[in-house]
mmCIF file of C-alpha atoms in Angstrom:
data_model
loop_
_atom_site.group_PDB
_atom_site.id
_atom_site.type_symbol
_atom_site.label_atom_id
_atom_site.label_comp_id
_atom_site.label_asym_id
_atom_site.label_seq_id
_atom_site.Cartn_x
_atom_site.Cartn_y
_atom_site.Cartn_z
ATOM 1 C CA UNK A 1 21.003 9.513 -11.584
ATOM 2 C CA UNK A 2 17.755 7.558 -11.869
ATOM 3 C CA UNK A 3 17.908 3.485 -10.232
ATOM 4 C CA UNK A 4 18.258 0.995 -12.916
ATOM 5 C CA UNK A 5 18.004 -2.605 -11.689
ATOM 6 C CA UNK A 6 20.168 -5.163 -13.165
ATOM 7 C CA UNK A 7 17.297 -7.264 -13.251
ATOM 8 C CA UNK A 8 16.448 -5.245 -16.437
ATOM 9 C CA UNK A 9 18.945 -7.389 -18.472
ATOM 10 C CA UNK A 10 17.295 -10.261 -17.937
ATOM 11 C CA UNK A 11 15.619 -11.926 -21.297
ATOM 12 C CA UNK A 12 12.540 -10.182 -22.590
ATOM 13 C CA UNK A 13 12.379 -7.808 -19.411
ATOM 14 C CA UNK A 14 10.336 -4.678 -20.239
ATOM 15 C CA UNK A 15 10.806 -1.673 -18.671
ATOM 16 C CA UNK A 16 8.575 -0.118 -16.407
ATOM 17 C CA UNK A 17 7.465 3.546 -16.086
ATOM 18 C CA UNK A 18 6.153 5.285 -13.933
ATOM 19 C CA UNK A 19 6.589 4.927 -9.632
ATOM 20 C CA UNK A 20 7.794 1.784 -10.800
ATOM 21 C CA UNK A 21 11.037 3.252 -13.033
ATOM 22 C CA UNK A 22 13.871 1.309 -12.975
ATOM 23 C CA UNK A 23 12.586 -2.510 -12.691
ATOM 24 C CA UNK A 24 10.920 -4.727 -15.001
ATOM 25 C CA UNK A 25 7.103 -4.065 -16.093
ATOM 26 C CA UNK A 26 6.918 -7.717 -17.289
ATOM 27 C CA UNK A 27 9.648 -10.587 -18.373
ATOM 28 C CA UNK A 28 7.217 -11.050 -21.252
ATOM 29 C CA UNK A 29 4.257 -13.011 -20.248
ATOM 30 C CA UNK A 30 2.542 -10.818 -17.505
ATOM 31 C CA UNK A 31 -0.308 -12.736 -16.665
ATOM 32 C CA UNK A 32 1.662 -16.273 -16.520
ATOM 33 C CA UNK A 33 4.050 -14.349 -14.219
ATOM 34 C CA UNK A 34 1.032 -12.936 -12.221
ATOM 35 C CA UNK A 35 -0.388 -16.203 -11.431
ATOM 36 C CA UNK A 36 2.792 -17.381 -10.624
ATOM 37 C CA UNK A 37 3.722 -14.774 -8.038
ATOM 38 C CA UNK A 38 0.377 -15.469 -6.488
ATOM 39 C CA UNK A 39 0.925 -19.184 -5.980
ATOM 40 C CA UNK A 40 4.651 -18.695 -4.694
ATOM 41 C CA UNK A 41 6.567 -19.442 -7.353
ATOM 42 C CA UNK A 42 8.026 -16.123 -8.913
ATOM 43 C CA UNK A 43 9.341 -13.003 -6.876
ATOM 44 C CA UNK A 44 9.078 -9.120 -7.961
ATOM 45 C CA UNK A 45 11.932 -6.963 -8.127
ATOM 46 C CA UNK A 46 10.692 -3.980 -6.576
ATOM 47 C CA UNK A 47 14.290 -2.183 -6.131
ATOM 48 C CA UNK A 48 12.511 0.928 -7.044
ATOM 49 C CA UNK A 49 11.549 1.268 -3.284
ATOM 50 C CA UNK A 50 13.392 3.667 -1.017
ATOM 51 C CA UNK A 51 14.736 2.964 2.207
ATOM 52 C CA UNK A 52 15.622 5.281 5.085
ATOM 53 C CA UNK A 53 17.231 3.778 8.159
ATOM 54 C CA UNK A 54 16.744 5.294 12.157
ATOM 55 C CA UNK A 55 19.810 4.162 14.235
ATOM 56 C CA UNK A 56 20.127 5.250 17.751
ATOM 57 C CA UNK A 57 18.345 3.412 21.190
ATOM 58 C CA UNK A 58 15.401 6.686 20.586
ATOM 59 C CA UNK A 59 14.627 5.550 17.419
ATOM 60 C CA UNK A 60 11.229 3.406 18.223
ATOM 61 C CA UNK A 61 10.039 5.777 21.006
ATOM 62 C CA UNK A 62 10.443 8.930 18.886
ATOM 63 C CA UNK A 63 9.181 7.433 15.519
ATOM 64 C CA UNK A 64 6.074 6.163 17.563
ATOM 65 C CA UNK A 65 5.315 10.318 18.618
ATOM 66 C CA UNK A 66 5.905 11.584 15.338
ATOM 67 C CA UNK A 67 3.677 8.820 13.684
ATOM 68 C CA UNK A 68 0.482 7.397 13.447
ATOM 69 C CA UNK A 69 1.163 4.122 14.874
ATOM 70 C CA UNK A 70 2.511 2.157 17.995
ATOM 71 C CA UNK A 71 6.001 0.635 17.438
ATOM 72 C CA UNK A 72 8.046 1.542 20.656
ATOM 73 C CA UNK A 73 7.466 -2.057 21.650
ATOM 74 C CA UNK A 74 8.650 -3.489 17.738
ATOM 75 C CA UNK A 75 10.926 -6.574 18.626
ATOM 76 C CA UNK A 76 13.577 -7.458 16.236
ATOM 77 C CA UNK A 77 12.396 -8.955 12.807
ATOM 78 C CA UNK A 78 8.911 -7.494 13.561
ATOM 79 C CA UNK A 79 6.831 -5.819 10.838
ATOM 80 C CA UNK A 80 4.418 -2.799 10.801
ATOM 81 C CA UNK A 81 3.085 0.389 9.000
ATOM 82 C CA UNK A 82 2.836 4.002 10.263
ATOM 83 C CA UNK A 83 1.601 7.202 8.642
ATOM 84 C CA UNK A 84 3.131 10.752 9.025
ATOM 85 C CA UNK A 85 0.158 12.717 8.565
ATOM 86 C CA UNK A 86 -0.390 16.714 8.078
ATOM 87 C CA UNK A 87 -1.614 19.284 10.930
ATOM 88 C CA UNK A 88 -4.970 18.598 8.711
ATOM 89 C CA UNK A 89 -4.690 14.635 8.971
ATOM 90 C CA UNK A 90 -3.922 14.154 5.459
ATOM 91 C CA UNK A 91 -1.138 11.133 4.434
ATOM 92 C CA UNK A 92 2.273 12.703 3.717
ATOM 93 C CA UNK A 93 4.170 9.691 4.580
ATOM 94 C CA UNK A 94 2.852 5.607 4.582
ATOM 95 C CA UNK A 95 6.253 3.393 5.729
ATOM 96 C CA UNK A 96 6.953 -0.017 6.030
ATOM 97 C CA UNK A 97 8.853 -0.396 9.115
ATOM 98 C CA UNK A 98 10.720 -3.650 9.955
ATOM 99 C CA UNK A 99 13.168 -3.553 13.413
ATOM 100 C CA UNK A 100 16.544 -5.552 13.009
ATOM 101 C CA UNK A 101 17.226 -4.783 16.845
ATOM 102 C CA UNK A 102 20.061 -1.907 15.908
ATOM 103 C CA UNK A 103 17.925 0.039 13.395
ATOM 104 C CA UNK A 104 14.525 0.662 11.833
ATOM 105 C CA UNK A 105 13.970 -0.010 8.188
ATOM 106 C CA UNK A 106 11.569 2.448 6.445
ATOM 107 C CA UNK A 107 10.181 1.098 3.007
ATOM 108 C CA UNK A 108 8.791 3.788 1.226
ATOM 109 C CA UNK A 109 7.741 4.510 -2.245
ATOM 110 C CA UNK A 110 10.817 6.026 -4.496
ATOM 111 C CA UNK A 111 9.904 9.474 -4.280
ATOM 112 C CA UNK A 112 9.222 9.521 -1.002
ATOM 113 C CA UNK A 113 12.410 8.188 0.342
ATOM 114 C CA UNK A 114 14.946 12.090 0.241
ATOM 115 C CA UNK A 115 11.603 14.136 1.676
ATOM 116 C CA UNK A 116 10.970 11.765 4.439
ATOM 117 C CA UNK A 117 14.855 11.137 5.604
ATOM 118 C CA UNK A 118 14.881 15.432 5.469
ATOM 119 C CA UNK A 119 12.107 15.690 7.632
ATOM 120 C CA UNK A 120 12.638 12.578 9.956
ATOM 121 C CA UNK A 121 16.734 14.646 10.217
ATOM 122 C CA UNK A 122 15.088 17.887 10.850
ATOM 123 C CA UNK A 123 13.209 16.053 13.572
ATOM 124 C CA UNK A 124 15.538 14.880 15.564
ATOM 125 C CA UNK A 125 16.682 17.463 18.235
ATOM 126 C CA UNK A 126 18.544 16.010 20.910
ATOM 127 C CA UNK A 127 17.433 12.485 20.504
ATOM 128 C CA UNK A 128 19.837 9.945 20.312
ATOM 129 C CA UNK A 129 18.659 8.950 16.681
ATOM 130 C CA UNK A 130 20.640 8.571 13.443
ATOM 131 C CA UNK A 131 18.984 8.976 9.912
ATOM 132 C CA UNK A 132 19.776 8.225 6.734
ATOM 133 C CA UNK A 133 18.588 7.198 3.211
ATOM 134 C CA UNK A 134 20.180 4.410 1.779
ATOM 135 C CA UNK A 135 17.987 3.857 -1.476
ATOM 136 C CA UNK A 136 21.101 3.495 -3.442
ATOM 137 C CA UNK A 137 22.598 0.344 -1.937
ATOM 138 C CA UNK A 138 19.583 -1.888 -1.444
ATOM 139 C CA UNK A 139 17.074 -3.848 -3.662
ATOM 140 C CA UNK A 140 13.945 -5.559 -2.562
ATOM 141 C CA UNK A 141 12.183 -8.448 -3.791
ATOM 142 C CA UNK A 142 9.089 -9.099 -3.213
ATOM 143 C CA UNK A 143 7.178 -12.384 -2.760
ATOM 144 C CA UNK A 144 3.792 -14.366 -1.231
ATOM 145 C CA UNK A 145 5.920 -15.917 0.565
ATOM 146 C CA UNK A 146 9.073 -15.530 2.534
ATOM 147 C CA UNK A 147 11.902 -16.485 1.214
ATOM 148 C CA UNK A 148 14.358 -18.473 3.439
ATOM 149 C CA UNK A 149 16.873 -19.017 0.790
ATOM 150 C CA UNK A 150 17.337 -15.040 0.289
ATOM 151 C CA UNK A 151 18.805 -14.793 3.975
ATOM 152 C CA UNK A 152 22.201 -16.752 2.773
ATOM 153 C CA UNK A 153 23.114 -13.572 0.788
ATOM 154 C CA UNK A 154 25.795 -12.378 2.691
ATOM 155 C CA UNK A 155 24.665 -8.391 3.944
ATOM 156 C CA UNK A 156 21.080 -9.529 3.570
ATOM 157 C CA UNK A 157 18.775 -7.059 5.608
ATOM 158 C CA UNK A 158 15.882 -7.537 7.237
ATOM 159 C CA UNK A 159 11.998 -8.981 6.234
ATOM 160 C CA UNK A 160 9.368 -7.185 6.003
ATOM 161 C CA UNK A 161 5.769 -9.026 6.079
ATOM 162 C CA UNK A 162 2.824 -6.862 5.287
ATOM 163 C CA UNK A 163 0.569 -6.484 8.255
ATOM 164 C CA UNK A 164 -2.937 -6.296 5.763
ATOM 165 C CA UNK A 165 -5.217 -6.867 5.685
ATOM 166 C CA UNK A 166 -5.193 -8.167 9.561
ATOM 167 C CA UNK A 167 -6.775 -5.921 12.416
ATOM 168 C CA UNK A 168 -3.344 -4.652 14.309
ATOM 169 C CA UNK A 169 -3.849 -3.775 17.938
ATOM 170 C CA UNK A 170 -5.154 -0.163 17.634
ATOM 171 C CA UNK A 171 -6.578 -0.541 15.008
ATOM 172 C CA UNK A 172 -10.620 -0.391 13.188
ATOM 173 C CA UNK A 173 -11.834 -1.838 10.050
ATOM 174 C CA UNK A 174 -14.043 0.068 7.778
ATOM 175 C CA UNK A 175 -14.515 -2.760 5.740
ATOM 176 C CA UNK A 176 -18.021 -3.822 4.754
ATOM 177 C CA UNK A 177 -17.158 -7.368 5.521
ATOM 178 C CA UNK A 178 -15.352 -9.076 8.276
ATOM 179 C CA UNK A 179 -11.866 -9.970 8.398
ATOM 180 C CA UNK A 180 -11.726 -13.865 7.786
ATOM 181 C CA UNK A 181 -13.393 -12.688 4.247
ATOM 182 C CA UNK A 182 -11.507 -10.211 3.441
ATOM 183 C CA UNK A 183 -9.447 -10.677 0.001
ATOM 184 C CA UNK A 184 -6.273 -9.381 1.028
ATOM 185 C CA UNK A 185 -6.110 -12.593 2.711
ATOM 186 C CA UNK A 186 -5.031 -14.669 -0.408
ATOM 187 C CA UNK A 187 -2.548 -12.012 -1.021
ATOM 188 C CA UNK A 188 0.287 -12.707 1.608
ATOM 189 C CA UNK A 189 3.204 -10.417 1.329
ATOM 190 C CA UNK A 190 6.693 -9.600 1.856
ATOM 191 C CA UNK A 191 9.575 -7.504 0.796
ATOM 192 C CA UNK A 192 13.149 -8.629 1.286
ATOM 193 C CA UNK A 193 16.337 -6.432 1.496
ATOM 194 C CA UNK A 194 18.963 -7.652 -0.412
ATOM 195 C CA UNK A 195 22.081 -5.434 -1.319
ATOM 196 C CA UNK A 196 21.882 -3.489 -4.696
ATOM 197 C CA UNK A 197 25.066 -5.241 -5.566
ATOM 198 C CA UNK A 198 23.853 -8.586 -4.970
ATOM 199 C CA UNK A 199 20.034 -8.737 -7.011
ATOM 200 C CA UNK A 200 21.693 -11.000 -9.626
ATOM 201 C CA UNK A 201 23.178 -13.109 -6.971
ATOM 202 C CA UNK A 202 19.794 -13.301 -5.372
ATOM 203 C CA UNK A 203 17.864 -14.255 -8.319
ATOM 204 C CA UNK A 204 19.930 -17.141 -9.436
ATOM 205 C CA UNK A 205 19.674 -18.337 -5.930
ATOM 206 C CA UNK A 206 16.133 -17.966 -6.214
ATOM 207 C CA UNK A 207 15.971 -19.803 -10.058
ATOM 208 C CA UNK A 208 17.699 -22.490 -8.475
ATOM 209 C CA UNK A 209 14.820 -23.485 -5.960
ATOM 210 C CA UNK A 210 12.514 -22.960 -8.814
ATOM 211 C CA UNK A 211 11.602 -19.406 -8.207
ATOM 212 C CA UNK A 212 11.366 -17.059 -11.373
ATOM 213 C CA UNK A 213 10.581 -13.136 -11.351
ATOM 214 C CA UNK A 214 7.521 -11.698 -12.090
ATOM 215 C CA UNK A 215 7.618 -7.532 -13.315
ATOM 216 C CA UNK A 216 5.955 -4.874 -11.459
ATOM 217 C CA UNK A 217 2.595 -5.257 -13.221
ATOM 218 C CA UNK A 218 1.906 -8.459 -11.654
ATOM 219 C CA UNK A 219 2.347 -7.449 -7.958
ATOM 220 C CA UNK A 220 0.239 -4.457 -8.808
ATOM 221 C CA UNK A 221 -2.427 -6.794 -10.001
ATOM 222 C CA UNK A 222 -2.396 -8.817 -7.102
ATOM 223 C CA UNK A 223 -2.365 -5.281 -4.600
ATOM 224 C CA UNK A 224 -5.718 -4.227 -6.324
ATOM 225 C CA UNK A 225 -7.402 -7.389 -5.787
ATOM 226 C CA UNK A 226 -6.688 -7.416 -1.999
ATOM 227 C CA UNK A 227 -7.697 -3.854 -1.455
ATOM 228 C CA UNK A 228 -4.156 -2.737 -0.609
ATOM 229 C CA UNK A 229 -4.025 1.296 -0.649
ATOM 230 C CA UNK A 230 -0.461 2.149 -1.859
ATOM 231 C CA UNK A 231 0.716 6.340 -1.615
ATOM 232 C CA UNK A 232 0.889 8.125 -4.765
ATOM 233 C CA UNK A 233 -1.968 5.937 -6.755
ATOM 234 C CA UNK A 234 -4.606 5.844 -4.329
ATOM 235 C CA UNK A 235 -3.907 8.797 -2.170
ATOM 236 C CA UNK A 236 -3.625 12.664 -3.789
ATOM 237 C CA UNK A 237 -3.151 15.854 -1.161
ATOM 238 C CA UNK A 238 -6.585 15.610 0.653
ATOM 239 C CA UNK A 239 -6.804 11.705 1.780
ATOM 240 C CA UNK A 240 -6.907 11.414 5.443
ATOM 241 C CA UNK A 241 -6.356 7.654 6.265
ATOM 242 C CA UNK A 242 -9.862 6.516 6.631
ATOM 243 C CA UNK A 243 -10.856 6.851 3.501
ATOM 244 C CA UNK A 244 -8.772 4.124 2.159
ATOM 245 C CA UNK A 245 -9.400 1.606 5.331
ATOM 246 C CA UNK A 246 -5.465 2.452 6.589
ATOM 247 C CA UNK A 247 -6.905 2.662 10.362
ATOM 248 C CA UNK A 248 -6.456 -1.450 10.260
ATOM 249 C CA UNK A 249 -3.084 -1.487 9.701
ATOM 250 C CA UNK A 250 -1.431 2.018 10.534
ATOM 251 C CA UNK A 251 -2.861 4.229 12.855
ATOM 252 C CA UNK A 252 -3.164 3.222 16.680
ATOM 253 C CA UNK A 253 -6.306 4.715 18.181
ATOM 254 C CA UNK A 254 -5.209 4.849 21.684
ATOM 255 C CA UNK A 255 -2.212 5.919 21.061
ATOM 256 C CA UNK A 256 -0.367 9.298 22.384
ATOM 257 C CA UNK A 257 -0.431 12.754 20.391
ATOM 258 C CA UNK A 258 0.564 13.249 17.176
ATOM 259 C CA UNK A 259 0.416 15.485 14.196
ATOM 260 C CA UNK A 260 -2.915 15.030 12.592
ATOM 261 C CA UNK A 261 -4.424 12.977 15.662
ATOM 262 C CA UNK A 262 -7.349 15.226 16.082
ATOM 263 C CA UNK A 263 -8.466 14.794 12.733
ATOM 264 C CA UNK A 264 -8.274 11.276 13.264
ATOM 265 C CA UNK A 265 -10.129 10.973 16.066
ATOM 266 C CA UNK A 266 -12.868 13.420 14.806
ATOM 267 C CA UNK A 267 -13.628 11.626 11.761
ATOM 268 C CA UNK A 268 -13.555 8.556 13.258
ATOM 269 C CA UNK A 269 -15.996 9.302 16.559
ATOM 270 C CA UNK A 270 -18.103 12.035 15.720
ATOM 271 C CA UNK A 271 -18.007 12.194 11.538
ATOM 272 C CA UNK A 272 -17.541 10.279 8.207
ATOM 273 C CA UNK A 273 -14.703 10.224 5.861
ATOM 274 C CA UNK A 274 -15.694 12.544 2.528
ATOM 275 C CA UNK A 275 -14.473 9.580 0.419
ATOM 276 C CA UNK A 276 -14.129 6.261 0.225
ATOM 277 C CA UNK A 277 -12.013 3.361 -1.937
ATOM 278 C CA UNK A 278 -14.491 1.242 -4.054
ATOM 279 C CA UNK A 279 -12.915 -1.917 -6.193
ATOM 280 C CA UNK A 280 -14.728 -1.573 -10.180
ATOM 281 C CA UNK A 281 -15.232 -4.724 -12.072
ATOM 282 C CA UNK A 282 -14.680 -2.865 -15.802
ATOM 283 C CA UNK A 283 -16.054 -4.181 -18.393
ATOM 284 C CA UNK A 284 -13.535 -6.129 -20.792
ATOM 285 C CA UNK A 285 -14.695 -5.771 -24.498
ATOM 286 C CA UNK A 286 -12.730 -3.004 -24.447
ATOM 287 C CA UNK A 287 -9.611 -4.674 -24.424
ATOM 288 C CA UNK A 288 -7.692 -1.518 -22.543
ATOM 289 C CA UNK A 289 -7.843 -0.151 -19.305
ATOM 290 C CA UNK A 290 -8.290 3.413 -18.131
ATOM 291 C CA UNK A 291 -5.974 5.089 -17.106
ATOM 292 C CA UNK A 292 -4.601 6.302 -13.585
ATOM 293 C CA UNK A 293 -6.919 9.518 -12.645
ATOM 294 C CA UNK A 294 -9.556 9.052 -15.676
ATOM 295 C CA UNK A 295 -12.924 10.131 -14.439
ATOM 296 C CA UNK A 296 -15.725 7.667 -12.852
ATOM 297 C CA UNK A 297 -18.986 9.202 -13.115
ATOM 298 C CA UNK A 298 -23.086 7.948 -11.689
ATOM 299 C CA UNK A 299 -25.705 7.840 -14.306
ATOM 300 C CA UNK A 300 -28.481 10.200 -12.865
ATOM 301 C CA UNK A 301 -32.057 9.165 -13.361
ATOM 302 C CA UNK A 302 -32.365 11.812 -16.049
ATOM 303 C CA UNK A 303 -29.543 10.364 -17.769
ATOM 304 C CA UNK A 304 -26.600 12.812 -16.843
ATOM 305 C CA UNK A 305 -23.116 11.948 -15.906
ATOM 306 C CA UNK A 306 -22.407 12.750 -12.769
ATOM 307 C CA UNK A 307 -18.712 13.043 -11.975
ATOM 308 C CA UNK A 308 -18.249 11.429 -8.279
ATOM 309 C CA UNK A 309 -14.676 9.642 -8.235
ATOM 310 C CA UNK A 310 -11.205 8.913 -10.072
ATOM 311 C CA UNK A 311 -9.564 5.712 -10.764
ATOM 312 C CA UNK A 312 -6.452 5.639 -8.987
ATOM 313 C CA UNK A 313 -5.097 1.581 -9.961
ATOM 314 C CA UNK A 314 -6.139 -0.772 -12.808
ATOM 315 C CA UNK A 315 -4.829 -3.795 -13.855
ATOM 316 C CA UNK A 316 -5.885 -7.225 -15.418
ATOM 317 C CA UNK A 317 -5.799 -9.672 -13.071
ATOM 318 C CA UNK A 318 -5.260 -12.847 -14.350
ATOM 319 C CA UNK A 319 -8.479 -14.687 -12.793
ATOM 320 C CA UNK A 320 -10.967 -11.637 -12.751
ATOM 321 C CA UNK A 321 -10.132 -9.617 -15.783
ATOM 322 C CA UNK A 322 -9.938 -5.951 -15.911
ATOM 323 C CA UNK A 323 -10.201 -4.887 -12.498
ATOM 324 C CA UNK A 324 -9.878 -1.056 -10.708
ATOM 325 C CA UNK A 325 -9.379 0.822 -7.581
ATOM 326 C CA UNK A 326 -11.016 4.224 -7.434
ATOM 327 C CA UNK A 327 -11.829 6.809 -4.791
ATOM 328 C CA UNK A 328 -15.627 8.025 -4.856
ATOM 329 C CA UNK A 329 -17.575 10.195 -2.883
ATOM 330 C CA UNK A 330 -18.556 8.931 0.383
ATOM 331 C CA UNK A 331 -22.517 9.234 -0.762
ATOM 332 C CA UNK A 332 -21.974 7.193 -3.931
ATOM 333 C CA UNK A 333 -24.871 4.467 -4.632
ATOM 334 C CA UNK A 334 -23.159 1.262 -3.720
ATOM 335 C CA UNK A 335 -25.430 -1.005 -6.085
ATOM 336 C CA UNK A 336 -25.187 1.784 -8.940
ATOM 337 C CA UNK A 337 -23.130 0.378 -12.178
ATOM 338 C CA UNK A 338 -20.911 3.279 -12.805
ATOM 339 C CA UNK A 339 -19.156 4.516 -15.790
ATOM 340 C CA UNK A 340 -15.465 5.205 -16.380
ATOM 341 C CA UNK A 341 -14.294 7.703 -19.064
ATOM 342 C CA UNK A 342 -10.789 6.995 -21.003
ATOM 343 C CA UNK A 343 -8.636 9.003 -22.581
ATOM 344 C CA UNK A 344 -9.807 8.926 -26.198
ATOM 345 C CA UNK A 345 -12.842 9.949 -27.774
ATOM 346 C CA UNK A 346 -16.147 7.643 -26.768
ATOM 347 C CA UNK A 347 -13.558 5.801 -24.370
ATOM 348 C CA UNK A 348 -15.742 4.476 -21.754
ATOM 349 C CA UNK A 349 -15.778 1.244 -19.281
ATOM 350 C CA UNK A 350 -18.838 0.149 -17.331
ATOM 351 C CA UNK A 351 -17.715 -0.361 -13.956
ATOM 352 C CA UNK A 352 -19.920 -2.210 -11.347
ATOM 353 C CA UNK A 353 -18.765 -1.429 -8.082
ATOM 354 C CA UNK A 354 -17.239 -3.674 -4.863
ATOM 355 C CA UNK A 355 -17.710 -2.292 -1.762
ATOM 356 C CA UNK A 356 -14.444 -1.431 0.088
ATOM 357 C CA UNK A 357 -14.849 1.170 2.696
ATOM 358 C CA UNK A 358 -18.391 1.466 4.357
ATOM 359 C CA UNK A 359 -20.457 4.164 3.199
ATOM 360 C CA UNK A 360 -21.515 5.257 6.791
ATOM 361 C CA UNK A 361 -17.852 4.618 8.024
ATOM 362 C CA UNK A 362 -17.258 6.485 11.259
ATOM 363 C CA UNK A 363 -19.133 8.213 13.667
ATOM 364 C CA UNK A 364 -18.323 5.462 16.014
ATOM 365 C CA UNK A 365 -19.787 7.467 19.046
ATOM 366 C CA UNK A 366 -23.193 6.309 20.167
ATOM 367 C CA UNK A 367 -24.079 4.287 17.001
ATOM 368 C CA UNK A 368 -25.612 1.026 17.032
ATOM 369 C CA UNK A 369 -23.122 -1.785 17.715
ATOM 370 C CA UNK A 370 -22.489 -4.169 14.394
ATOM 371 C CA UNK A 371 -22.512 -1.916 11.519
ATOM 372 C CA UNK A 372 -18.435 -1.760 11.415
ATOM 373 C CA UNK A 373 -16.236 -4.613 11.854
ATOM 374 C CA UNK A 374 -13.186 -3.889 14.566
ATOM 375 C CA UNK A 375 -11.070 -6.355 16.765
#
């Protein structure tokens, strides 16, 4: 039986569809809602999310060999993000993990959440680990801020604060700029666990210190304009994490061996990632925006269209209008406009492009200093 938040009863809530099934797309003014999650004053029922728990005193140790990502030494209430990658590198798994000191919370995307508890179960061997998906029985809202008042809801679970776009230990920007200009830094973020049971109780809690809700569309607004990757829109079978700039916040570089290490550590020192995640500017007079996997094509100098990308987010963001993620070819012209195709006949959106991931990303290994950004 498909999640159905009881959010969606509120007045003029509009279903979303989609990865984000089951909450609110809007309350009926999305961008007045958008503007008002970005300045604090609305949170995002995001109760679509699935959460798998790791009990047991193994639990940090072994999630930190099977993943991309250092959190044997995650104290209680502290935040990070780890991949579970492919022999090949490739993302199978991105996780929000949050410690309470008994257990590790994973926050995954929906469909993620019965695949990953199978394989974390069939992982286990002799540890002394516990797993188990508990989807059903909790919500999250999510918010620029934290939310004190939330932790009064008796059951409440942990916090999760979004590590991006900050440098972790371990970690390498391929980020064009530096970090102090980066613009996930106006984009704060963290997802609460509330019980399923108690999301009404939560968000008249939450109306009563002034705090409304904002749908789905306006988080995902504010996630394009910071540059945040999220698993199942920006990623597809063959994205290995540098591509979309995860080595800041989820893989650990000096870490021990894990599946799809080698890969890392190949691209990284001695090659370049085939990809990389652009931001497009589109062109508003359309009044629509493309949709998820249209095509994004480079005008040649003989005036073909030259297919080099796909759109994988779009949204209009309240201050910068129609706005778009997309993943291009590594060897894409950075200062070339480029050209989106829609769905219906003629559809198309000029798109001129905002460097996300560096075009000569990688190849760390005897390269001039200064060219990448890293802690």
């Amino acid at each position: 039986m498909s999640f159905v938040s009881p959010l969606l009863s509120r007045p003029g809530a509009v279903a979303a569809s989609g990865a984000d099934s089951g909450v609110a797309a809007h309350y009926g003014d999305p961008v007045r809602e958008q503007r008002a999650l970005a300045e604090g004053r609305a949170a995002v029922d995001l109760s679509f999310r699935g959460v798998v728990t790791v009990a047991g005193p193994d639990r940090l140790t072994w999630l930190t060999t099977l993943s991309s990502q250092q959190v044997a030494g995650l104290v209680p209430g502290e935040s990070a993000e780890l991949l579970l990658l492919s022999v090949q590198g490739r993302i199978e798994y991105d996780a929000r993990i949050v410690d309470d000191g008994e257990r590790a919370w994973l926050l995954v995307e929906a469909a993620e959440a019965e695949g990953l508890a199978a394989w974390l179960d069939s992982m286990r061997f002799m540890l002394r680990v516990e797993v188990a998906n508990v989807s059903e029985a909790w919500g999250v809202l999510g918010a620029t801020r934290r939310l004190d008042g939330l932790t009064d809801i008796p059951g409440a679970g942990p916090v999760w604060q979004d590590p991006w776009p900050h440098v972790v230990p371990g970690g390498y920007s391929y980020a064009v700029i530096p970090e102090d200009r980066h613009p996930g830094l106006e984009r704060p973020w963290f997802e609460h666990l509330v019980p399923a049971d108690r999301l009404e109780e939560a968000a008249e809690l939450l109306d009563a210190e002034g705090i409304g809700l904002a749908g789905a569309m306006a988080a995902d607004a504010l996630r394009i304009a910071a540059w945040r990757p999220r698993v199942g829109f920006e990623t597809d079978d063959k994205v290995i994490p540098h591509e979309l700039d995860l080595l800041r916040t989820a893989v650990h570089l000096a870490k021990g061996c894990y599946k799809g290490q080698e890969t890392v550590a190949r691209v990284h020192n001695l090659g370049h990632p085939p990809r990389r995640l652009v931001m497009l500017q589109l062109d508003g007079s359309a009044h629509t925006l493309p949709a998820i996997g249209s095509p994004v094509f480079l005008t040649t100098d003989d005036g073909a269209m030259k297919p080099v990308g796909r759109v994988t987010s779009a949204a209009l963001h309240y201050e910068m209008g129609p706005v778009a993620l997309a993943v291009v070819k590594r060897n894409t012209d950075p200062s070339t406009t480029l050209v989106v195709k829609g769905e219906a006949e003629g559809e198309e959106y000029a798109a001129a492009q905002e460097t996300i991931v560096a075009p000569d990303a990688g190849q760390v290994v005897q390269r001039p200093s200064g060219l990448l950004r890293h802690p």
